[in-house]
Amino acid sequence: MAIRPILVLPDARLRAVADPIDAVDDDIRALAKDMLDTMYDAPGIGLAAPQIGVMKRVVVMDLAKEDEKPAPMVLINPEILKFSDETTITEEGCLSIPELYYDVERPSEITVRYTDLDGQTIELEAKDRLAVCVQHELDHLDGVLYIDYLSRLKRDRVVKKFDKAAKRAVG
Ligand code: GNR
Ligand code: NI
């Protein structure tokens, strides 16, 4: 069990594009395990590898409710094949932008294709919270954060707050 530190804005690694995985090997299985440990500890419902500074296209999620048994998912090289025209607004938060929550509008339903830990290709149709979480996590793999969908005014306010906090931590 290894809980890794979660990077917080304005860490530049959160803005970089992650690299595809070419084989599901023991390193990737160990990475996925650390990511799940880190996500459950946080706690969060999803985590992308760049959030722990690993620039690989790996995402973990668990959308089970508190009274349900854990349902960990590991998505390797995920791609969204289809977005619905219909959109939904959901309040989102991000472990890399702690303690803030904002409404975000995204496509309501998606089809996602990914490789699982057994190396199988999976195609999954997602709606509701799962669709939101998959889109939020996949964005992380491309250096995109949910605040990028807010008005410039709101986004700038968030960015400034974290820039200032980082400066205080240094100085
Ligand atoms: O734990 C998380 N909760 C959440 C709530 C609404 C929309 C997206 C998320 S993902 C977030 C964890 C995280 O930052 N993953 O990248
Ligand atoms: Ni996030």
Coordinates of C-alpha atoms and ligand atoms in Angstrom, one line a residue:
M1 CA 0.0 0.0 0.0
A2 CA 1.5 3.3 -1.0
I3 CA -0.3 6.6 -0.8
R4 CA 1.4 9.1 -3.0
P5 CA 1.2 12.9 -2.7
I6 CA -1.4 14.5 -4.9
L7 CA -0.2 17.5 -6.9
V8 CA -2.1 20.7 -6.5
L9 CA -2.5 23.8 -8.8
P10 CA -0.3 25.5 -10.1
D11 CA 2.0 22.4 -10.6
A12 CA 3.0 22.4 -14.3
R13 CA 2.6 18.6 -14.5
L14 CA -1.2 19.1 -14.2
R15 CA -1.0 21.0 -17.5
A16 CA 1.0 18.4 -19.5
V17 CA -0.2 15.7 -21.9
A18 CA 0.3 12.2 -20.6
D19 CA 1.9 9.4 -22.6
P20 CA 0.1 6.2 -23.9
I21 CA 0.8 2.9 -22.2
D22 CA 2.2 0.3 -24.6
A23 CA 1.9 -2.8 -22.4
V24 CA 0.0 -3.6 -19.2
D25 CA 2.9 -5.0 -17.1
D26 CA 3.7 -5.2 -13.4
D27 CA 4.8 -1.6 -13.3
I28 CA 1.4 -0.5 -14.5
R29 CA -0.4 -2.8 -12.1
A30 CA 1.7 -1.4 -9.2
L31 CA 0.9 2.1 -10.4
A32 CA -2.8 1.4 -10.5
K33 CA -2.7 0.0 -7.0
D34 CA -0.9 3.1 -5.6
M35 CA -3.4 5.3 -7.4
L36 CA -6.4 3.4 -5.9
D37 CA -4.8 3.6 -2.4
T38 CA -4.2 7.3 -2.9
M39 CA -7.7 7.9 -4.2
Y40 CA -9.4 6.0 -1.3
D41 CA -7.2 7.8 1.2
A42 CA -8.0 11.3 -0.2
P43 CA -10.9 10.4 -0.4
G44 CA -12.0 10.9 -4.0
I45 CA -14.1 9.1 -6.7
G46 CA -11.4 9.2 -9.4
L47 CA -7.7 9.9 -9.9
A48 CA -5.6 10.3 -13.0
A49 CA -1.9 9.4 -13.0
P50 CA -0.7 13.0 -13.7
Q51 CA -2.2 14.0 -10.4
I52 CA 0.6 12.0 -8.7
G53 CA 3.1 13.2 -11.2
V54 CA 3.2 10.1 -13.4
M55 CA 2.7 11.2 -17.0
K56 CA 1.0 8.1 -18.2
R57 CA -2.6 7.5 -19.5
V58 CA -4.0 5.7 -16.5
V59 CA -7.1 6.6 -14.6
V60 CA -8.7 4.9 -11.6
M61 CA -12.3 5.4 -10.3
D62 CA -14.7 4.0 -7.8
L63 CA -18.3 5.3 -8.0
A64 CA -19.7 3.0 -5.4
K65 CA -21.7 4.7 -2.7
E66 CA -20.6 4.6 1.0
D67 CA -23.0 1.7 1.8
E68 CA -22.0 -0.3 -1.3
K69 CA -19.0 -2.6 -1.6
P70 CA -16.0 -1.0 -3.3
A71 CA -16.1 -1.1 -7.2
P72 CA -12.6 -0.1 -8.3
M73 CA -12.1 0.6 -12.0
V74 CA -8.8 1.0 -13.8
L75 CA -8.8 2.6 -17.3
I76 CA -5.7 2.4 -19.4
N77 CA -5.4 4.5 -22.6
P78 CA -9.1 5.6 -22.4
E79 CA -10.7 7.4 -25.3
I80 CA -14.1 8.8 -25.6
L81 CA -15.7 7.5 -28.9
K82 CA -19.0 9.3 -28.6
F83 CA -20.5 12.3 -26.8
S84 CA -24.2 13.0 -26.6
D85 CA -25.6 16.3 -27.8
E86 CA -27.6 16.6 -24.6
T87 CA -25.6 18.2 -21.7
T88 CA -26.0 18.2 -17.9
I89 CA -24.7 20.6 -15.3
T90 CA -23.0 18.9 -12.3
E91 CA -21.1 20.4 -9.4
E92 CA -17.5 19.2 -9.7
G93 CA -14.5 19.3 -7.4
C94 CA -10.9 18.2 -8.0
L95 CA -8.3 16.8 -5.6
S96 CA -5.8 19.0 -7.3
I97 CA -7.9 22.1 -6.7
P98 CA -8.9 21.3 -3.1
E99 CA -11.9 22.7 -1.3
L100 CA -13.6 24.4 -4.2
Y101 CA -16.7 23.2 -6.1
Y102 CA -18.2 24.7 -9.2
D103 CA -21.0 23.8 -11.7
V104 CA -19.7 22.4 -15.0
E105 CA -21.8 21.6 -18.1
R106 CA -20.7 18.5 -20.1
P107 CA -22.3 16.0 -22.5
S108 CA -24.7 13.8 -20.5
E109 CA -23.8 10.5 -22.0
I110 CA -20.6 9.1 -23.5
T111 CA -19.1 5.9 -25.0
V112 CA -15.6 5.3 -23.7
R113 CA -13.1 2.6 -24.9
Y114 CA -10.1 1.6 -22.7
T115 CA -7.8 -1.3 -21.8
D116 CA -8.3 -2.9 -18.4
L117 CA -5.7 -4.4 -16.1
D118 CA -6.0 -7.8 -17.9
G119 CA -5.2 -6.2 -21.2
Q120 CA -8.8 -6.5 -22.5
T121 CA -10.4 -3.8 -24.6
I122 CA -13.6 -2.6 -23.0
E123 CA -16.3 -0.4 -24.4
L124 CA -18.6 1.2 -21.9
E125 CA -21.6 3.5 -22.2
A126 CA -21.7 5.9 -19.3
K127 CA -24.3 8.4 -18.0
D128 CA -24.9 10.3 -14.8
R129 CA -21.9 10.5 -12.3
L130 CA -19.9 7.9 -14.2
A131 CA -20.1 10.0 -17.4
V132 CA -19.0 13.1 -15.5
C133 CA -16.2 11.3 -13.7
V134 CA -14.8 9.7 -16.9
Q135 CA -14.8 13.1 -18.7
H136 CA -13.1 14.8 -15.7
E137 CA -10.4 12.1 -15.4
L138 CA -9.7 11.9 -19.2
D139 CA -9.3 15.7 -19.3
H140 CA -6.5 15.3 -16.7
L141 CA -4.6 13.1 -19.2
D142 CA -4.5 16.0 -21.6
G143 CA -3.7 18.7 -19.1
V144 CA -7.2 20.0 -18.9
L145 CA -8.8 20.9 -15.6
Y146 CA -12.6 21.5 -14.9
I147 CA -11.9 25.1 -14.1
D148 CA -11.1 25.5 -17.8
Y149 CA -14.9 25.3 -18.5
L150 CA -15.7 28.2 -16.1
S151 CA -16.0 31.8 -17.1
R152 CA -12.6 33.5 -17.3
L153 CA -13.5 35.6 -14.2
K154 CA -14.1 32.6 -12.1
R155 CA -11.2 30.6 -13.4
D156 CA -8.7 33.5 -12.9
R157 CA -9.9 33.9 -9.3
V158 CA -9.2 30.2 -8.7
V159 CA -5.8 30.3 -10.4
K160 CA -4.8 33.5 -8.5
K161 CA -5.8 31.9 -5.1
F162 CA -3.5 28.9 -5.8
D163 CA -0.7 31.0 -7.2
K164 CA -0.7 33.1 -4.1
A165 CA -0.8 30.1 -1.8
A166 CA 2.2 28.6 -3.7
K167 CA 4.2 31.9 -3.4
R168 CA 3.5 32.0 0.4
A169 CA 4.7 28.4 0.7
V170 CA 8.0 29.3 -0.9
G171 CA 8.6 32.8 0.6
Ligands
GNR1 O1 -13.3 13.1 -6.0 C1 -13.7 13.7 -7.0 N1 -15.0 14.1 -7.0 C2 -15.6 14.6 -8.2 C3 -16.9 15.1 -8.1 C4 -17.5 15.7 -9.2 C5 -16.9 15.6 -10.4 C6 -15.6 15.0 -10.5 C7 -15.0 14.5 -9.4 S1 -13.4 13.8 -9.6 C8 -12.8 14.1 -8.0 C9 -11.4 13.5 -7.9 C10 -10.5 14.1 -8.9 O2 -10.0 15.2 -8.8 N2 -10.2 13.4 -9.9 O3 -9.4 13.9 -10.9
NI2 NI -9.6 16.0 -10.8

